Amino acid sequence: MDHPYAQVARNLMGTAFAKIRYVERTGSTNDDAAELLGDPEGFGLTIVAEAQDRGSGRKGRSWIAQPGTSLLFTTILPRAIPTTDLWIVPYAVAIAVRRALFESGVPTTLHWPNDLLLGERKVAGILCATRIVGDRAWVAAGVGINVHRIPGANAGIDPPPAFCDDIGPTDRAALLERMLLVFDAWNETLSMPQRIARVWERAAGLPGKRYRLLLDGAREPFEATAIGIATGGGLIVERAGGARETIELADARALR
């Protein structure tokens, strides 16, 4: 029997991302994909889940969604990349997700390091899983997008999330198809990390965007003006007084 995304797979025949596996429930699509990293059978495979019990974001935060509300998937890149370029993958994925959402009528803003905002609220997030062997790496890009709002389902969440349906009706299968078509178009640009970084900066409104940043171990956040993305993925910021520094990916949270 066909699954809800079987027609999407048929429509993508001839691209690098025509393989789609659907599960009604899993612990984490990223965990499922991680088991296949490096296996040629997994190259270009997308795992889509209706619900996941152990979905996660950066620094161990959870991403738990009610069944039917979200588009939850992990796509395995169709080829290994140099480990020196690993840092650019979440930025490339974010650009692709933003473009697919825009083509679906949902305009978003990129927010360092791995979120997409609808207005000032999070509508999508990205988390990658990797397997590194020597100087090569296989990557699985996990994406979670809030699509359909269920009244009362997100009560008590602060700040409250946004949903695509806040703008207008959004079809999850059509959205995934757009996403994978953009992935296919952007696949070759992974060898051009500086180009991707500059595109991401423009889409995020840099330079000049204000960020509230909380460094690991600090009690209070600080505000700074974002200047750009450093090689390696850190955020270059300028504090009051003009001093510049790079906030590394592993060392801080960007608050909203």
mmCIF file of C-alpha atoms in Angstrom:
data_model
loop_
_atom_site.group_PDB
_atom_site.id
_atom_site.type_symbol
_atom_site.label_atom_id
_atom_site.label_comp_id
_atom_site.label_asym_id
_atom_site.label_seq_id
_atom_site.Cartn_x
_atom_site.Cartn_y
_atom_site.Cartn_z
ATOM 1 C CA MET A 1 0.000 0.000 0.000
ATOM 2 C CA ASP A 2 1.252 3.464 -0.850
ATOM 3 C CA HIS A 3 2.252 5.725 2.005
ATOM 4 C CA PRO A 4 1.257 9.438 2.138
ATOM 5 C CA TYR A 5 4.482 10.500 0.395
ATOM 6 C CA ALA A 6 4.681 7.782 -2.263
ATOM 7 C CA GLN A 7 3.584 10.143 -5.033
ATOM 8 C CA VAL A 8 6.279 12.584 -3.959
ATOM 9 C CA ALA A 9 8.878 9.845 -4.504
ATOM 10 C CA ARG A 10 7.473 9.130 -7.950
ATOM 11 C CA ASN A 11 7.532 12.818 -8.834
ATOM 12 C CA LEU A 12 11.210 12.998 -7.814
ATOM 13 C CA MET A 13 12.363 10.124 -10.031
ATOM 14 C CA GLY A 14 15.560 11.162 -11.773
ATOM 15 C CA THR A 15 16.787 13.313 -8.877
ATOM 16 C CA ALA A 16 19.225 12.328 -6.126
ATOM 17 C CA PHE A 17 16.405 12.379 -3.555
ATOM 18 C CA ALA A 18 13.752 10.042 -4.944
ATOM 19 C CA LYS A 19 13.873 7.506 -2.087
ATOM 20 C CA ILE A 20 11.344 8.141 0.696
ATOM 21 C CA ARG A 21 10.631 5.868 3.660
ATOM 22 C CA TYR A 22 7.535 6.652 5.744
ATOM 23 C CA VAL A 23 6.906 5.525 9.332
ATOM 24 C CA GLU A 24 3.911 6.403 11.450
ATOM 25 C CA ARG A 25 5.993 6.664 14.628
ATOM 26 C CA THR A 26 9.647 6.399 15.533
ATOM 27 C CA GLY A 27 11.991 7.506 18.268
ATOM 28 C CA SER A 28 13.875 9.916 16.032
ATOM 29 C CA THR A 29 14.273 10.126 12.262
ATOM 30 C CA ASN A 30 17.823 11.354 12.860
ATOM 31 C CA ASP A 31 18.631 8.233 14.881
ATOM 32 C CA ASP A 32 17.123 6.038 12.170
ATOM 33 C CA ALA A 33 19.145 7.792 9.482
ATOM 34 C CA ALA A 34 22.352 7.703 11.534
ATOM 35 C CA GLU A 35 22.331 3.908 11.330
ATOM 36 C CA LEU A 36 22.513 4.147 7.533
ATOM 37 C CA LEU A 37 25.274 6.737 7.196
ATOM 38 C CA GLY A 38 27.978 5.421 4.910
ATOM 39 C CA ASP A 39 25.725 2.692 3.469
ATOM 40 C CA PRO A 40 25.170 3.261 -0.285
ATOM 41 C CA GLU A 41 21.584 2.045 0.148
ATOM 42 C CA GLY A 42 20.947 5.104 2.282
ATOM 43 C CA PHE A 43 22.352 7.722 -0.087
ATOM 44 C CA GLY A 44 19.631 10.268 -0.880
ATOM 45 C CA LEU A 45 17.084 8.543 1.369
ATOM 46 C CA THR A 46 14.514 10.623 3.247
ATOM 47 C CA ILE A 47 12.840 9.174 6.340
ATOM 48 C CA VAL A 48 9.517 10.836 7.170
ATOM 49 C CA ALA A 49 7.653 10.249 10.433
ATOM 50 C CA GLU A 50 4.127 11.146 11.420
ATOM 51 C CA ALA A 51 5.320 11.340 15.023
ATOM 52 C CA GLN A 52 8.559 10.844 16.910
ATOM 53 C CA ASP A 53 9.057 10.179 20.608
ATOM 54 C CA ARG A 54 12.672 11.287 21.020
ATOM 55 C CA GLY A 55 13.020 14.126 18.545
ATOM 56 C CA SER A 56 15.696 16.558 19.644
ATOM 57 C CA GLY A 57 17.231 19.921 18.894
ATOM 58 C CA ARG A 58 20.521 21.542 19.819
ATOM 59 C CA LYS A 59 22.007 20.977 23.281
ATOM 60 C CA GLY A 60 19.587 18.142 24.061
ATOM 61 C CA ARG A 61 16.370 20.157 23.787
ATOM 62 C CA SER A 62 13.381 18.098 22.638
ATOM 63 C CA TRP A 63 11.230 18.466 19.540
ATOM 64 C CA ILE A 64 7.990 16.631 20.293
ATOM 65 C CA ALA A 65 5.055 17.126 17.936
ATOM 66 C CA GLN A 66 1.453 15.962 18.014
ATOM 67 C CA PRO A 67 0.711 13.479 15.192
ATOM 68 C CA GLY A 68 -0.556 15.261 12.117
ATOM 69 C CA THR A 69 0.815 18.674 13.058
ATOM 70 C CA SER A 70 4.346 18.681 11.659
ATOM 71 C CA LEU A 71 6.542 17.668 8.774
ATOM 72 C CA LEU A 72 9.285 15.630 10.443
ATOM 73 C CA PHE A 73 11.991 14.157 8.243
ATOM 74 C CA THR A 74 15.680 13.399 7.875
ATOM 75 C CA THR A 75 17.416 13.345 4.506
ATOM 76 C CA ILE A 76 20.752 11.596 3.981
ATOM 77 C CA LEU A 77 23.050 13.465 1.621
ATOM 78 C CA PRO A 78 23.774 11.411 -1.519
ATOM 79 C CA ARG A 79 27.550 11.650 -1.163
ATOM 80 C CA ALA A 80 30.239 12.128 1.446
ATOM 81 C CA ILE A 81 31.727 15.601 1.914
ATOM 82 C CA PRO A 82 35.080 16.783 3.299
ATOM 83 C CA THR A 83 35.015 17.020 7.086
ATOM 84 C CA THR A 84 36.320 20.581 6.751
ATOM 85 C CA ASP A 85 33.014 21.522 5.092
ATOM 86 C CA LEU A 86 30.699 19.938 7.662
ATOM 87 C CA TRP A 87 29.952 23.278 9.314
ATOM 88 C CA ILE A 88 28.173 24.625 6.236
ATOM 89 C CA VAL A 89 25.582 21.832 5.893
ATOM 90 C CA PRO A 90 22.997 23.211 8.385
ATOM 91 C CA TYR A 91 23.222 26.601 6.672
ATOM 92 C CA ALA A 92 22.665 25.080 3.224
ATOM 93 C CA VAL A 93 19.731 23.063 4.540
ATOM 94 C CA ALA A 94 18.239 26.166 6.157
ATOM 95 C CA ILE A 95 18.406 28.038 2.853
ATOM 96 C CA ALA A 96 16.634 25.160 1.092
ATOM 97 C CA VAL A 97 13.942 24.937 3.775
ATOM 98 C CA ARG A 98 13.363 28.692 3.627
ATOM 99 C CA ARG A 99 13.025 28.645 -0.152
ATOM 100 C CA ALA A 100 10.566 25.730 -0.092
ATOM 101 C CA LEU A 101 8.487 27.461 2.575
ATOM 102 C CA PHE A 102 8.507 30.694 0.552
ATOM 103 C CA GLU A 103 7.327 28.812 -2.533
ATOM 104 C CA SER A 104 4.525 27.421 -0.336
ATOM 105 C CA GLY A 105 3.459 30.928 0.658
ATOM 106 C CA VAL A 106 5.182 30.959 4.055
ATOM 107 C CA PRO A 107 7.834 33.717 4.303
ATOM 108 C CA THR A 108 10.424 33.032 7.009
ATOM 109 C CA THR A 109 13.605 34.552 8.407
ATOM 110 C CA LEU A 110 16.743 32.575 9.199
ATOM 111 C CA HIS A 111 17.879 32.782 12.817
ATOM 112 C CA TRP A 112 21.366 31.667 13.894
ATOM 113 C CA PRO A 113 22.312 28.929 14.227
ATOM 114 C CA ASN A 114 19.599 26.561 12.973
ATOM 115 C CA ASP A 115 16.079 28.000 13.259
ATOM 116 C CA LEU A 116 13.572 29.539 10.892
ATOM 117 C CA LEU A 117 11.190 32.150 12.246
ATOM 118 C CA LEU A 118 7.738 33.220 11.141
ATOM 119 C CA GLY A 119 7.631 36.734 12.489
ATOM 120 C CA GLU A 120 9.406 36.371 15.829
ATOM 121 C CA ARG A 121 8.323 32.784 16.497
ATOM 122 C CA LYS A 122 10.013 29.516 15.569
ATOM 123 C CA VAL A 123 8.351 27.561 12.790
ATOM 124 C CA ALA A 124 11.172 25.171 11.838
ATOM 125 C CA GLY A 125 14.456 23.810 13.119
ATOM 126 C CA ILE A 126 17.377 21.820 11.741
ATOM 127 C CA LEU A 127 19.724 19.295 13.346
ATOM 128 C CA CYS A 128 22.303 17.206 11.491
ATOM 129 C CA ALA A 129 23.736 13.777 12.296
ATOM 130 C CA THR A 130 27.156 12.778 10.986
ATOM 131 C CA ARG A 131 29.523 9.849 10.558
ATOM 132 C CA ILE A 132 33.161 10.777 10.069
ATOM 133 C CA VAL A 133 35.823 8.470 8.632
ATOM 134 C CA GLY A 134 39.176 10.152 8.153
ATOM 135 C CA ASP A 135 38.742 13.304 6.117
ATOM 136 C CA ARG A 136 35.282 12.383 4.774
ATOM 137 C CA ALA A 137 31.879 12.666 6.397
ATOM 138 C CA TRP A 138 28.404 11.365 5.693
ATOM 139 C CA VAL A 139 25.589 13.631 6.801
ATOM 140 C CA ALA A 140 21.895 13.280 7.579
ATOM 141 C CA ALA A 141 19.937 16.536 7.759
ATOM 142 C CA GLY A 142 17.021 16.451 10.172
ATOM 143 C CA VAL A 143 14.222 18.982 9.700
ATOM 144 C CA GLY A 144 11.137 19.688 11.787
ATOM 145 C CA ILE A 145 8.474 22.100 10.514
ATOM 146 C CA ASN A 146 5.329 23.123 12.375
ATOM 147 C CA VAL A 147 2.558 22.900 9.784
ATOM 148 C CA HIS A 148 -0.923 22.370 11.245
ATOM 149 C CA ARG A 149 -1.956 24.029 14.505
ATOM 150 C CA ILE A 150 -4.154 22.083 16.931
ATOM 151 C CA PRO A 151 -5.942 24.480 19.335
ATOM 152 C CA GLY A 152 -4.566 24.127 22.842
ATOM 153 C CA ALA A 153 -1.848 21.625 21.895
ATOM 154 C CA ASN A 154 1.005 24.026 22.645
ATOM 155 C CA ALA A 155 -0.382 25.682 25.760
ATOM 156 C CA GLY A 156 2.359 26.634 28.210
ATOM 157 C CA ILE A 157 5.185 26.686 25.666
ATOM 158 C CA ASP A 158 7.145 29.927 25.946
ATOM 159 C CA PRO A 159 7.757 31.407 23.483
ATOM 160 C CA PRO A 160 4.842 29.813 21.602
ATOM 161 C CA PRO A 161 5.703 28.273 18.230
ATOM 162 C CA ALA A 162 4.399 29.407 14.865
ATOM 163 C CA PHE A 163 2.715 27.164 12.298
ATOM 164 C CA CYS A 164 2.528 27.362 8.520
ATOM 165 C CA ASP A 165 -1.254 27.386 8.811
ATOM 166 C CA ASP A 166 -0.959 30.737 10.587
ATOM 167 C CA ILE A 167 -0.359 32.112 7.070
ATOM 168 C CA GLY A 168 -2.547 29.753 5.075
ATOM 169 C CA PRO A 169 -3.326 26.064 4.411
ATOM 170 C CA THR A 170 -0.150 24.082 3.736
ATOM 171 C CA ASP A 171 0.052 20.574 2.296
ATOM 172 C CA ARG A 172 2.833 18.560 3.901
ATOM 173 C CA ALA A 173 3.470 16.294 0.911
ATOM 174 C CA ALA A 174 3.749 19.264 -1.464
ATOM 175 C CA LEU A 175 6.061 20.990 1.003
ATOM 176 C CA LEU A 176 8.355 17.946 1.243
ATOM 177 C CA GLU A 177 8.485 17.675 -2.546
ATOM 178 C CA ARG A 178 9.519 21.322 -2.853
ATOM 179 C CA MET A 179 12.096 20.796 -0.127
ATOM 180 C CA LEU A 180 13.735 17.817 -1.825
ATOM 181 C CA LEU A 181 13.735 19.538 -5.219
ATOM 182 C CA VAL A 182 15.631 22.446 -3.675
ATOM 183 C CA PHE A 183 17.998 20.005 -1.946
ATOM 184 C CA ASP A 184 18.683 18.461 -5.340
ATOM 185 C CA ALA A 185 19.373 21.867 -6.894
ATOM 186 C CA TRP A 186 21.652 22.881 -4.002
ATOM 187 C CA ASN A 187 23.523 19.582 -3.743
ATOM 188 C CA GLU A 188 26.541 20.719 -5.752
ATOM 189 C CA THR A 189 26.881 24.013 -3.865
ATOM 190 C CA LEU A 190 28.056 22.137 -0.761
ATOM 191 C CA SER A 191 31.530 22.353 -2.283
ATOM 192 C CA MET A 192 31.262 26.170 -2.056
ATOM 193 C CA PRO A 193 30.858 26.888 1.675
ATOM 194 C CA GLN A 194 31.698 30.585 1.466
ATOM 195 C CA ARG A 195 29.023 31.132 -1.175
ATOM 196 C CA ILE A 196 26.473 29.373 1.019
ATOM 197 C CA ALA A 197 27.494 31.464 4.023
ATOM 198 C CA ARG A 198 26.976 34.708 2.091
ATOM 199 C CA VAL A 199 23.533 33.576 0.865
ATOM 200 C CA TRP A 200 22.577 32.609 4.424
ATOM 201 C CA GLU A 201 23.688 36.011 5.739
ATOM 202 C CA ARG A 202 21.460 37.844 3.262
ATOM 203 C CA ALA A 203 18.483 35.634 4.093
ATOM 204 C CA ALA A 204 19.065 36.230 7.822
ATOM 205 C CA GLY A 205 19.270 40.005 7.447
ATOM 206 C CA LEU A 206 22.983 40.259 8.264
ATOM 207 C CA PRO A 207 24.819 42.414 8.965
ATOM 208 C CA GLY A 208 22.861 44.540 11.397
ATOM 209 C CA LYS A 209 20.431 42.131 13.074
ATOM 210 C CA ARG A 210 20.282 42.253 16.863
ATOM 211 C CA TYR A 211 20.732 39.009 18.810
ATOM 212 C CA ARG A 212 20.293 38.087 22.451
ATOM 213 C CA LEU A 213 22.959 35.504 23.242
ATOM 214 C CA LEU A 214 23.412 33.354 26.320
ATOM 215 C CA LEU A 215 26.881 31.900 26.695
ATOM 216 C CA ASP A 216 27.181 28.479 28.297
ATOM 217 C CA GLY A 217 27.708 28.916 32.041
ATOM 218 C CA ALA A 218 26.557 32.550 32.039
ATOM 219 C CA ARG A 219 23.581 33.686 34.100
ATOM 220 C CA GLU A 220 22.474 36.566 31.930
ATOM 221 C CA PRO A 221 22.315 36.992 28.154
ATOM 222 C CA PHE A 222 23.865 39.901 26.324
ATOM 223 C CA GLU A 223 22.796 41.776 23.211
ATOM 224 C CA ALA A 224 24.993 42.321 20.192
ATOM 225 C CA THR A 225 24.744 43.180 16.529
ATOM 226 C CA ALA A 226 25.391 40.272 14.187
ATOM 227 C CA ILE A 227 27.945 40.987 11.468
ATOM 228 C CA GLY A 228 28.238 37.680 9.641
ATOM 229 C CA ILE A 229 29.067 33.985 9.701
ATOM 230 C CA ALA A 230 32.658 32.944 10.343
ATOM 231 C CA THR A 231 34.315 29.961 8.699
ATOM 232 C CA GLY A 232 33.338 27.108 10.992
ATOM 233 C CA GLY A 233 29.806 28.416 11.566
ATOM 234 C CA GLY A 234 30.330 30.853 14.442
ATOM 235 C CA LEU A 235 28.430 34.129 14.589
ATOM 236 C CA ILE A 236 30.561 37.277 14.312
ATOM 237 C CA VAL A 237 29.023 39.946 16.547
ATOM 238 C CA GLU A 238 29.774 43.483 17.608
ATOM 239 C CA ARG A 239 29.106 44.424 21.216
ATOM 240 C CA ALA A 240 28.381 47.891 22.537
ATOM 241 C CA GLY A 241 31.534 49.941 22.141
ATOM 242 C CA GLY A 242 32.505 48.335 18.855
ATOM 243 C CA ALA A 243 34.377 45.253 20.080
ATOM 244 C CA ARG A 244 33.939 42.272 17.760
ATOM 245 C CA GLU A 245 34.076 38.596 18.644
ATOM 246 C CA THR A 246 33.015 35.238 17.238
ATOM 247 C CA ILE A 247 30.428 33.241 19.169
ATOM 248 C CA GLU A 248 31.091 29.577 18.431
ATOM 249 C CA LEU A 249 28.244 27.179 17.670
ATOM 250 C CA ALA A 250 28.929 24.980 20.682
ATOM 251 C CA ASP A 251 29.250 27.804 23.199
ATOM 252 C CA ALA A 252 25.972 29.726 23.211
ATOM 253 C CA ARG A 253 22.236 29.892 22.620
ATOM 254 C CA ALA A 254 20.518 32.581 20.575
ATOM 255 C CA LEU A 255 17.396 33.626 22.467
ATOM 256 C CA ARG A 256 14.202 35.059 21.018
#
